[in-house]
């Protein structure tokens, strides 16, 4: 890893980004994120770590206004109904939906994982076999991720790592964001299947996120537990 020579400056930039970041409820609809900047935000997701490096997520970037509106009735966390605004769906520069891979792809020994290890990781056959054995032990014994729902939830946890990196990268680049869990899973899934051709047996919606530039100051000051309340040293 490249040595950082100006650590205090980097520390200050990080703390400023983390302090100023907030869950933006309404964006300035007239301000759009530059393509190169948003590509960097997406790259932060693509380069994110994941358990076993399997990247069990897909990201949909919904830019078409009509397609965004398909989610409005059941995405209460982004439709602005509580604030009387167009919400993140109507004002965000970029709106994303994270999909979690289901057991069809992520069950140990699946064809998807075999192809992933061969084509993406470019592992030789003997290493793929060994890697697969480790993953099966992890899934069946160590974490006991057994059922279809458990595997999908595990995939969603990996997707949140990518989401966190996207939001932090956005904050460092002066872009606001908001993670969104306020939506009905079943209706979202049905909409994705009907209008986006997303196979519900392979992908489940995990979380949404909006990016753009804030229209005003946060309604409430940021509050967090103290370091002593958050961290225990032993």
PDB file of C-alpha atoms in Angstrom:
ATOM      1  CA  UNK A   1       0.000   0.000   0.000  1.00  0.00           C
ATOM      2  CA  UNK A   2       1.248   3.486  -0.854  1.00  0.00           C
ATOM      3  CA  UNK A   3       2.608   5.365   2.153  1.00  0.00           C
ATOM      4  CA  UNK A   4       0.580   8.415   3.195  1.00  0.00           C
ATOM      5  CA  UNK A   5       2.811  11.350   4.024  1.00  0.00           C
ATOM      6  CA  UNK A   6       0.182  13.888   5.085  1.00  0.00           C
ATOM      7  CA  UNK A   7      -1.731  11.775   7.624  1.00  0.00           C
ATOM      8  CA  UNK A   8      -3.039  14.704   9.753  1.00  0.00           C
ATOM      9  CA  UNK A   9      -4.517  16.335   6.648  1.00  0.00           C
ATOM     10  CA  UNK A  10      -6.140  13.074   5.571  1.00  0.00           C
ATOM     11  CA  UNK A  11      -7.496  12.546   9.093  1.00  0.00           C
ATOM     12  CA  UNK A  12      -9.027  16.014   9.044  1.00  0.00           C
ATOM     13  CA  UNK A  13     -10.631  15.398   5.646  1.00  0.00           C
ATOM     14  CA  UNK A  14     -12.085  12.086   6.812  1.00  0.00           C
ATOM     15  CA  UNK A  15     -13.526  13.539  10.002  1.00  0.00           C
ATOM     16  CA  UNK A  16     -15.002  16.484   8.118  1.00  0.00           C
ATOM     17  CA  UNK A  17     -16.659  14.127   5.630  1.00  0.00           C
ATOM     18  CA  UNK A  18     -18.040  11.821   8.336  1.00  0.00           C
ATOM     19  CA  UNK A  19     -19.262  14.759  10.423  1.00  0.00           C
ATOM     20  CA  UNK A  20     -20.964  16.593   7.575  1.00  0.00           C
ATOM     21  CA  UNK A  21     -22.559  13.479   6.056  1.00  0.00           C
ATOM     22  CA  UNK A  22     -26.209  12.998   6.924  1.00  0.00           C
ATOM     23  CA  UNK A  23     -29.219  11.065   5.624  1.00  0.00           C
ATOM     24  CA  UNK A  24     -30.356  13.657   3.103  1.00  0.00           C
ATOM     25  CA  UNK A  25     -34.155  13.674   2.760  1.00  0.00           C
ATOM     26  CA  UNK A  26     -34.476  16.235  -0.035  1.00  0.00           C
ATOM     27  CA  UNK A  27     -31.902  17.001  -2.717  1.00  0.00           C
ATOM     28  CA  UNK A  28     -31.487  19.968  -5.025  1.00  0.00           C
ATOM     29  CA  UNK A  29     -33.170  18.505  -8.108  1.00  0.00           C
ATOM     30  CA  UNK A  30     -31.382  20.979 -10.381  1.00  0.00           C
ATOM     31  CA  UNK A  31     -27.891  19.848  -9.350  1.00  0.00           C
ATOM     32  CA  UNK A  32     -26.594  16.693 -10.977  1.00  0.00           C
ATOM     33  CA  UNK A  33     -23.533  14.720  -9.999  1.00  0.00           C
ATOM     34  CA  UNK A  34     -20.762  14.848 -12.570  1.00  0.00           C
ATOM     35  CA  UNK A  35     -20.417  11.542 -14.409  1.00  0.00           C
ATOM     36  CA  UNK A  36     -16.771  11.091 -13.452  1.00  0.00           C
ATOM     37  CA  UNK A  37     -17.558  11.724  -9.788  1.00  0.00           C
ATOM     38  CA  UNK A  38     -20.393   9.225  -9.701  1.00  0.00           C
ATOM     39  CA  UNK A  39     -18.265   6.660 -11.500  1.00  0.00           C
ATOM     40  CA  UNK A  40     -15.753   7.038  -8.656  1.00  0.00           C
ATOM     41  CA  UNK A  41     -18.569   6.430  -6.154  1.00  0.00           C
ATOM     42  CA  UNK A  42     -19.581   3.302  -8.068  1.00  0.00           C
ATOM     43  CA  UNK A  43     -15.960   2.196  -8.216  1.00  0.00           C
ATOM     44  CA  UNK A  44     -15.863   2.382  -4.406  1.00  0.00           C
ATOM     45  CA  UNK A  45     -18.671  -0.177  -4.385  1.00  0.00           C
ATOM     46  CA  UNK A  46     -17.042  -2.367  -7.017  1.00  0.00           C
ATOM     47  CA  UNK A  47     -13.767  -2.449  -5.093  1.00  0.00           C
ATOM     48  CA  UNK A  48     -15.422  -3.144  -1.741  1.00  0.00           C
ATOM     49  CA  UNK A  49     -14.499  -6.218   0.284  1.00  0.00           C
ATOM     50  CA  UNK A  50     -16.927  -9.074   0.774  1.00  0.00           C
ATOM     51  CA  UNK A  51     -16.925 -12.408   2.543  1.00  0.00           C
ATOM     52  CA  UNK A  52     -14.808 -14.847   0.515  1.00  0.00           C
ATOM     53  CA  UNK A  53     -14.603 -12.075  -2.113  1.00  0.00           C
ATOM     54  CA  UNK A  54     -17.816 -13.324  -3.729  1.00  0.00           C
ATOM     55  CA  UNK A  55     -19.395  -9.855  -4.214  1.00  0.00           C
ATOM     56  CA  UNK A  56     -22.969 -11.160  -3.756  1.00  0.00           C
ATOM     57  CA  UNK A  57     -24.695  -7.974  -4.876  1.00  0.00           C
ATOM     58  CA  UNK A  58     -25.832  -6.133  -7.988  1.00  0.00           C
ATOM     59  CA  UNK A  59     -26.530  -2.400  -8.198  1.00  0.00           C
ATOM     60  CA  UNK A  60     -29.309  -0.887 -10.274  1.00  0.00           C
ATOM     61  CA  UNK A  61     -28.983   2.847 -10.995  1.00  0.00           C
ATOM     62  CA  UNK A  62     -32.496   4.141 -11.702  1.00  0.00           C
ATOM     63  CA  UNK A  63     -32.227   7.402 -13.647  1.00  0.00           C
ATOM     64  CA  UNK A  64     -35.414   7.313 -15.693  1.00  0.00           C
ATOM     65  CA  UNK A  65     -38.077   9.414 -13.922  1.00  0.00           C
ATOM     66  CA  UNK A  66     -40.935   7.160 -14.998  1.00  0.00           C
ATOM     67  CA  UNK A  67     -39.163   4.083 -13.693  1.00  0.00           C
ATOM     68  CA  UNK A  68     -38.454   5.805 -10.378  1.00  0.00           C
ATOM     69  CA  UNK A  69     -42.140   6.611 -10.033  1.00  0.00           C
ATOM     70  CA  UNK A  70     -42.953   2.900 -10.205  1.00  0.00           C
ATOM     71  CA  UNK A  71     -41.636   2.617  -6.632  1.00  0.00           C
ATOM     72  CA  UNK A  72     -43.298   5.693  -5.129  1.00  0.00           C
ATOM     73  CA  UNK A  73     -46.446   4.114  -3.652  1.00  0.00           C
ATOM     74  CA  UNK A  74     -44.556   1.605  -1.518  1.00  0.00           C
ATOM     75  CA  UNK A  75     -41.220   3.317  -0.927  1.00  0.00           C
ATOM     76  CA  UNK A  76     -42.270   5.460   2.009  1.00  0.00           C
ATOM     77  CA  UNK A  77     -38.675   6.151   2.985  1.00  0.00           C
ATOM     78  CA  UNK A  78     -38.028   8.026  -0.259  1.00  0.00           C
ATOM     79  CA  UNK A  79     -41.369   9.345  -1.523  1.00  0.00           C
ATOM     80  CA  UNK A  80     -41.440  12.508   0.596  1.00  0.00           C
ATOM     81  CA  UNK A  81     -44.955  11.876   1.930  1.00  0.00           C
ATOM     82  CA  UNK A  82     -43.932  12.637   5.511  1.00  0.00           C
ATOM     83  CA  UNK A  83     -42.331  15.963   4.573  1.00  0.00           C
ATOM     84  CA  UNK A  84     -44.698  17.029   1.807  1.00  0.00           C
ATOM     85  CA  UNK A  85     -41.901  17.008  -0.780  1.00  0.00           C
ATOM     86  CA  UNK A  86     -40.970  14.911  -3.804  1.00  0.00           C
ATOM     87  CA  UNK A  87     -38.544  13.016  -1.568  1.00  0.00           C
ATOM     88  CA  UNK A  88     -35.368  11.358  -2.708  1.00  0.00           C
ATOM     89  CA  UNK A  89     -37.144   9.577  -5.555  1.00  0.00           C
ATOM     90  CA  UNK A  90     -38.075  12.907  -7.106  1.00  0.00           C
ATOM     91  CA  UNK A  91     -35.019  14.989  -6.278  1.00  0.00           C
ATOM     92  CA  UNK A  92     -31.913  12.752  -6.139  1.00  0.00           C
ATOM     93  CA  UNK A  93     -29.367  13.061  -8.898  1.00  0.00           C
ATOM     94  CA  UNK A  94     -28.814   9.295  -8.770  1.00  0.00           C
ATOM     95  CA  UNK A  95     -31.000   6.607  -7.205  1.00  0.00           C
ATOM     96  CA  UNK A  96     -29.721   3.076  -6.576  1.00  0.00           C
ATOM     97  CA  UNK A  97     -31.232  -0.255  -5.623  1.00  0.00           C
ATOM     98  CA  UNK A  98     -28.950  -2.945  -4.230  1.00  0.00           C
ATOM     99  CA  UNK A  99     -29.892  -6.527  -5.018  1.00  0.00           C
ATOM    100  CA  UNK A 100     -28.719  -9.421  -2.863  1.00  0.00           C
ATOM    101  CA  UNK A 101     -27.935 -12.756  -4.505  1.00  0.00           C
ATOM    102  CA  UNK A 102     -30.095 -15.621  -3.271  1.00  0.00           C
ATOM    103  CA  UNK A 103     -29.187 -19.208  -2.470  1.00  0.00           C
ATOM    104  CA  UNK A 104     -29.510 -20.065  -6.164  1.00  0.00           C
ATOM    105  CA  UNK A 105     -26.190 -18.299  -6.686  1.00  0.00           C
ATOM    106  CA  UNK A 106     -24.629 -18.308  -3.230  1.00  0.00           C
ATOM    107  CA  UNK A 107     -25.224 -21.841  -1.974  1.00  0.00           C
ATOM    108  CA  UNK A 108     -21.914 -23.686  -1.704  1.00  0.00           C
ATOM    109  CA  UNK A 109     -21.217 -25.643  -4.882  1.00  0.00           C
ATOM    110  CA  UNK A 110     -23.515 -23.610  -7.139  1.00  0.00           C
ATOM    111  CA  UNK A 111     -22.709 -23.232 -10.816  1.00  0.00           C
ATOM    112  CA  UNK A 112     -22.569 -19.467 -10.331  1.00  0.00           C
ATOM    113  CA  UNK A 113     -19.847 -19.706  -7.695  1.00  0.00           C
ATOM    114  CA  UNK A 114     -17.883 -22.245  -9.707  1.00  0.00           C
ATOM    115  CA  UNK A 115     -17.928 -19.895 -12.699  1.00  0.00           C
ATOM    116  CA  UNK A 116     -17.163 -16.882 -10.496  1.00  0.00           C
ATOM    117  CA  UNK A 117     -14.057 -18.491  -9.064  1.00  0.00           C
ATOM    118  CA  UNK A 118     -12.901 -19.546 -12.504  1.00  0.00           C
ATOM    119  CA  UNK A 119     -13.735 -16.443 -14.543  1.00  0.00           C
ATOM    120  CA  UNK A 120     -13.516 -13.563 -12.046  1.00  0.00           C
ATOM    121  CA  UNK A 121     -11.003 -14.845  -9.527  1.00  0.00           C
ATOM    122  CA  UNK A 122      -9.214 -16.832 -12.251  1.00  0.00           C
ATOM    123  CA  UNK A 123      -8.319 -19.636  -9.861  1.00  0.00           C
ATOM    124  CA  UNK A 124      -6.985 -22.990 -11.053  1.00  0.00           C
ATOM    125  CA  UNK A 125      -9.279 -25.995 -10.687  1.00  0.00           C
ATOM    126  CA  UNK A 126      -7.504 -27.471  -7.661  1.00  0.00           C
ATOM    127  CA  UNK A 127      -7.696 -24.162  -5.776  1.00  0.00           C
ATOM    128  CA  UNK A 128     -11.364 -23.783  -6.726  1.00  0.00           C
ATOM    129  CA  UNK A 129     -12.075 -27.174  -5.188  1.00  0.00           C
ATOM    130  CA  UNK A 130     -10.229 -26.275  -1.974  1.00  0.00           C
ATOM    131  CA  UNK A 131     -11.811 -22.825  -1.819  1.00  0.00           C
ATOM    132  CA  UNK A 132     -15.224 -24.397  -2.278  1.00  0.00           C
ATOM    133  CA  UNK A 133     -14.614 -26.757   0.620  1.00  0.00           C
ATOM    134  CA  UNK A 134     -13.689 -23.862   2.912  1.00  0.00           C
ATOM    135  CA  UNK A 135     -16.798 -21.960   1.868  1.00  0.00           C
ATOM    136  CA  UNK A 136     -19.065 -24.974   2.434  1.00  0.00           C
ATOM    137  CA  UNK A 137     -17.638 -25.451   5.940  1.00  0.00           C
ATOM    138  CA  UNK A 138     -18.147 -21.745   6.655  1.00  0.00           C
ATOM    139  CA  UNK A 139     -21.726 -21.854   5.377  1.00  0.00           C
ATOM    140  CA  UNK A 140     -22.850 -25.170   6.872  1.00  0.00           C
ATOM    141  CA  UNK A 141     -20.852 -25.316  10.105  1.00  0.00           C
ATOM    142  CA  UNK A 142     -19.138 -22.100  11.151  1.00  0.00           C
ATOM    143  CA  UNK A 143     -21.944 -19.564  10.520  1.00  0.00           C
ATOM    144  CA  UNK A 144     -24.722 -22.126   9.975  1.00  0.00           C
ATOM    145  CA  UNK A 145     -26.177 -20.215   7.040  1.00  0.00           C
ATOM    146  CA  UNK A 146     -28.578 -22.927   6.022  1.00  0.00           C
ATOM    147  CA  UNK A 147     -31.882 -21.717   4.588  1.00  0.00           C
ATOM    148  CA  UNK A 148     -32.641 -19.672   1.503  1.00  0.00           C
ATOM    149  CA  UNK A 149     -33.602 -16.623   3.620  1.00  0.00           C
ATOM    150  CA  UNK A 150     -30.418 -16.867   5.692  1.00  0.00           C
ATOM    151  CA  UNK A 151     -28.217 -16.986   2.597  1.00  0.00           C
ATOM    152  CA  UNK A 152     -29.996 -13.988   1.053  1.00  0.00           C
ATOM    153  CA  UNK A 153     -29.665 -12.048   4.323  1.00  0.00           C
ATOM    154  CA  UNK A 154     -25.941 -12.876   4.382  1.00  0.00           C
ATOM    155  CA  UNK A 155     -25.640 -11.521   0.830  1.00  0.00           C
ATOM    156  CA  UNK A 156     -27.440  -8.351   1.908  1.00  0.00           C
ATOM    157  CA  UNK A 157     -24.928  -7.861   4.737  1.00  0.00           C
ATOM    158  CA  UNK A 158     -22.161  -7.888   2.159  1.00  0.00           C
ATOM    159  CA  UNK A 159     -24.076  -5.346   0.054  1.00  0.00           C
ATOM    160  CA  UNK A 160     -24.126  -2.972   3.023  1.00  0.00           C
ATOM    161  CA  UNK A 161     -20.325  -2.899   2.975  1.00  0.00           C
ATOM    162  CA  UNK A 162     -20.447  -1.622  -0.600  1.00  0.00           C
ATOM    163  CA  UNK A 163     -23.178   0.859   0.327  1.00  0.00           C
ATOM    164  CA  UNK A 164     -21.130   2.229   3.222  1.00  0.00           C
ATOM    165  CA  UNK A 165     -18.105   2.700   0.989  1.00  0.00           C
ATOM    166  CA  UNK A 166     -20.242   4.493  -1.593  1.00  0.00           C
ATOM    167  CA  UNK A 167     -21.644   6.913   0.978  1.00  0.00           C
ATOM    168  CA  UNK A 168     -18.272   7.627   2.549  1.00  0.00           C
ATOM    169  CA  UNK A 169     -16.668   8.170  -0.839  1.00  0.00           C
ATOM    170  CA  UNK A 170     -19.534  10.466  -1.799  1.00  0.00           C
ATOM    171  CA  UNK A 171     -19.047  12.493   1.387  1.00  0.00           C
ATOM    172  CA  UNK A 172     -15.329  12.886   0.672  1.00  0.00           C
ATOM    173  CA  UNK A 173     -16.249  14.169  -2.799  1.00  0.00           C
ATOM    174  CA  UNK A 174     -18.804  16.649  -1.449  1.00  0.00           C
ATOM    175  CA  UNK A 175     -21.815  14.578  -2.528  1.00  0.00           C
ATOM    176  CA  UNK A 176     -24.738  13.919  -0.193  1.00  0.00           C
ATOM    177  CA  UNK A 177     -26.476  10.583   0.192  1.00  0.00           C
ATOM    178  CA  UNK A 178     -29.187   8.681   2.026  1.00  0.00           C
ATOM    179  CA  UNK A 179     -29.515   4.938   2.687  1.00  0.00           C
ATOM    180  CA  UNK A 180     -33.140   3.813   2.391  1.00  0.00           C
ATOM    181  CA  UNK A 181     -34.789   0.792   3.991  1.00  0.00           C
ATOM    182  CA  UNK A 182     -38.263   2.328   4.000  1.00  0.00           C
ATOM    183  CA  UNK A 183     -39.903   0.195   1.320  1.00  0.00           C
ATOM    184  CA  UNK A 184     -42.070  -2.897   0.989  1.00  0.00           C
ATOM    185  CA  UNK A 185     -39.924  -5.837  -0.037  1.00  0.00           C
ATOM    186  CA  UNK A 186     -42.604  -7.870  -1.829  1.00  0.00           C
ATOM    187  CA  UNK A 187     -43.964  -4.995  -3.916  1.00  0.00           C
ATOM    188  CA  UNK A 188     -40.454  -3.839  -4.756  1.00  0.00           C
ATOM    189  CA  UNK A 189     -39.560  -7.351  -5.832  1.00  0.00           C
ATOM    190  CA  UNK A 190     -42.692  -7.629  -7.983  1.00  0.00           C
ATOM    191  CA  UNK A 191     -41.935  -4.285  -9.661  1.00  0.00           C
ATOM    192  CA  UNK A 192     -38.364  -5.318 -10.356  1.00  0.00           C
ATOM    193  CA  UNK A 193     -39.585  -8.535 -11.933  1.00  0.00           C
ATOM    194  CA  UNK A 194     -42.312  -6.922 -14.042  1.00  0.00           C
ATOM    195  CA  UNK A 195     -40.577  -3.762 -15.208  1.00  0.00           C
ATOM    196  CA  UNK A 196     -36.853  -4.546 -14.945  1.00  0.00           C
ATOM    197  CA  UNK A 197     -36.812  -8.257 -15.799  1.00  0.00           C
ATOM    198  CA  UNK A 198     -35.113  -9.127 -12.488  1.00  0.00           C
ATOM    199  CA  UNK A 199     -35.518 -12.820 -11.650  1.00  0.00           C
ATOM    200  CA  UNK A 200     -36.818 -12.974  -8.030  1.00  0.00           C
ATOM    201  CA  UNK A 201     -35.405 -16.460  -7.560  1.00  0.00           C
ATOM    202  CA  UNK A 202     -31.888 -15.088  -8.130  1.00  0.00           C
ATOM    203  CA  UNK A 203     -32.031 -11.556  -6.680  1.00  0.00           C
ATOM    204  CA  UNK A 204     -33.870  -9.932  -3.777  1.00  0.00           C
ATOM    205  CA  UNK A 205     -33.945  -6.173  -3.043  1.00  0.00           C
ATOM    206  CA  UNK A 206     -31.689  -5.430  -0.073  1.00  0.00           C
ATOM    207  CA  UNK A 207     -31.479  -1.649   0.323  1.00  0.00           C
ATOM    208  CA  UNK A 208     -31.820   1.556  -1.675  1.00  0.00           C
ATOM    209  CA  UNK A 209     -29.661   4.670  -1.722  1.00  0.00           C
ATOM    210  CA  UNK A 210     -29.998   8.186  -3.099  1.00  0.00           C
ATOM    211  CA  UNK A 211     -27.158  10.527  -4.073  1.00  0.00           C
ATOM    212  CA  UNK A 212     -27.092  14.211  -4.929  1.00  0.00           C
ATOM    213  CA  UNK A 213     -26.631  17.613  -3.330  1.00  0.00           C
ATOM    214  CA  UNK A 214     -28.650  18.701  -0.311  1.00  0.00           C
ATOM    215  CA  UNK A 215     -31.393  21.261  -0.821  1.00  0.00           C
ATOM    216  CA  UNK A 216     -30.945  22.671   2.676  1.00  0.00           C
ATOM    217  CA  UNK A 217     -29.420  22.061   6.076  1.00  0.00           C
ATOM    218  CA  UNK A 218     -30.317  18.897   8.018  1.00  0.00           C
ATOM    219  CA  UNK A 219     -33.483  19.128  10.097  1.00  0.00           C
ATOM    220  CA  UNK A 220     -31.742  17.715  13.156  1.00  0.00           C
ATOM    221  CA  UNK A 221     -28.136  17.969  14.396  1.00  0.00           C
ATOM    222  CA  UNK A 222     -26.078  14.800  14.141  1.00  0.00           C
ATOM    223  CA  UNK A 223     -26.062  12.793  17.353  1.00  0.00           C
ATOM    224  CA  UNK A 224     -23.992   9.746  18.207  1.00  0.00           C
ATOM    225  CA  UNK A 225     -23.075   7.822  21.334  1.00  0.00           C
ATOM    226  CA  UNK A 226     -19.732   8.732  22.866  1.00  0.00           C
ATOM    227  CA  UNK A 227     -16.643   6.686  22.059  1.00  0.00           C
ATOM    228  CA  UNK A 228     -16.773   5.247  25.610  1.00  0.00           C
ATOM    229  CA  UNK A 229     -20.353   4.093  25.055  1.00  0.00           C
ATOM    230  CA  UNK A 230     -19.540   2.615  21.661  1.00  0.00           C
ATOM    231  CA  UNK A 231     -16.201   0.857  22.129  1.00  0.00           C
ATOM    232  CA  UNK A 232     -14.995  -1.539  24.827  1.00  0.00           C
ATOM    233  CA  UNK A 233     -11.271  -2.275  25.163  1.00  0.00           C
ATOM    234  CA  UNK A 234      -9.973  -5.494  26.708  1.00  0.00           C
TER     235      UNK A 234
END
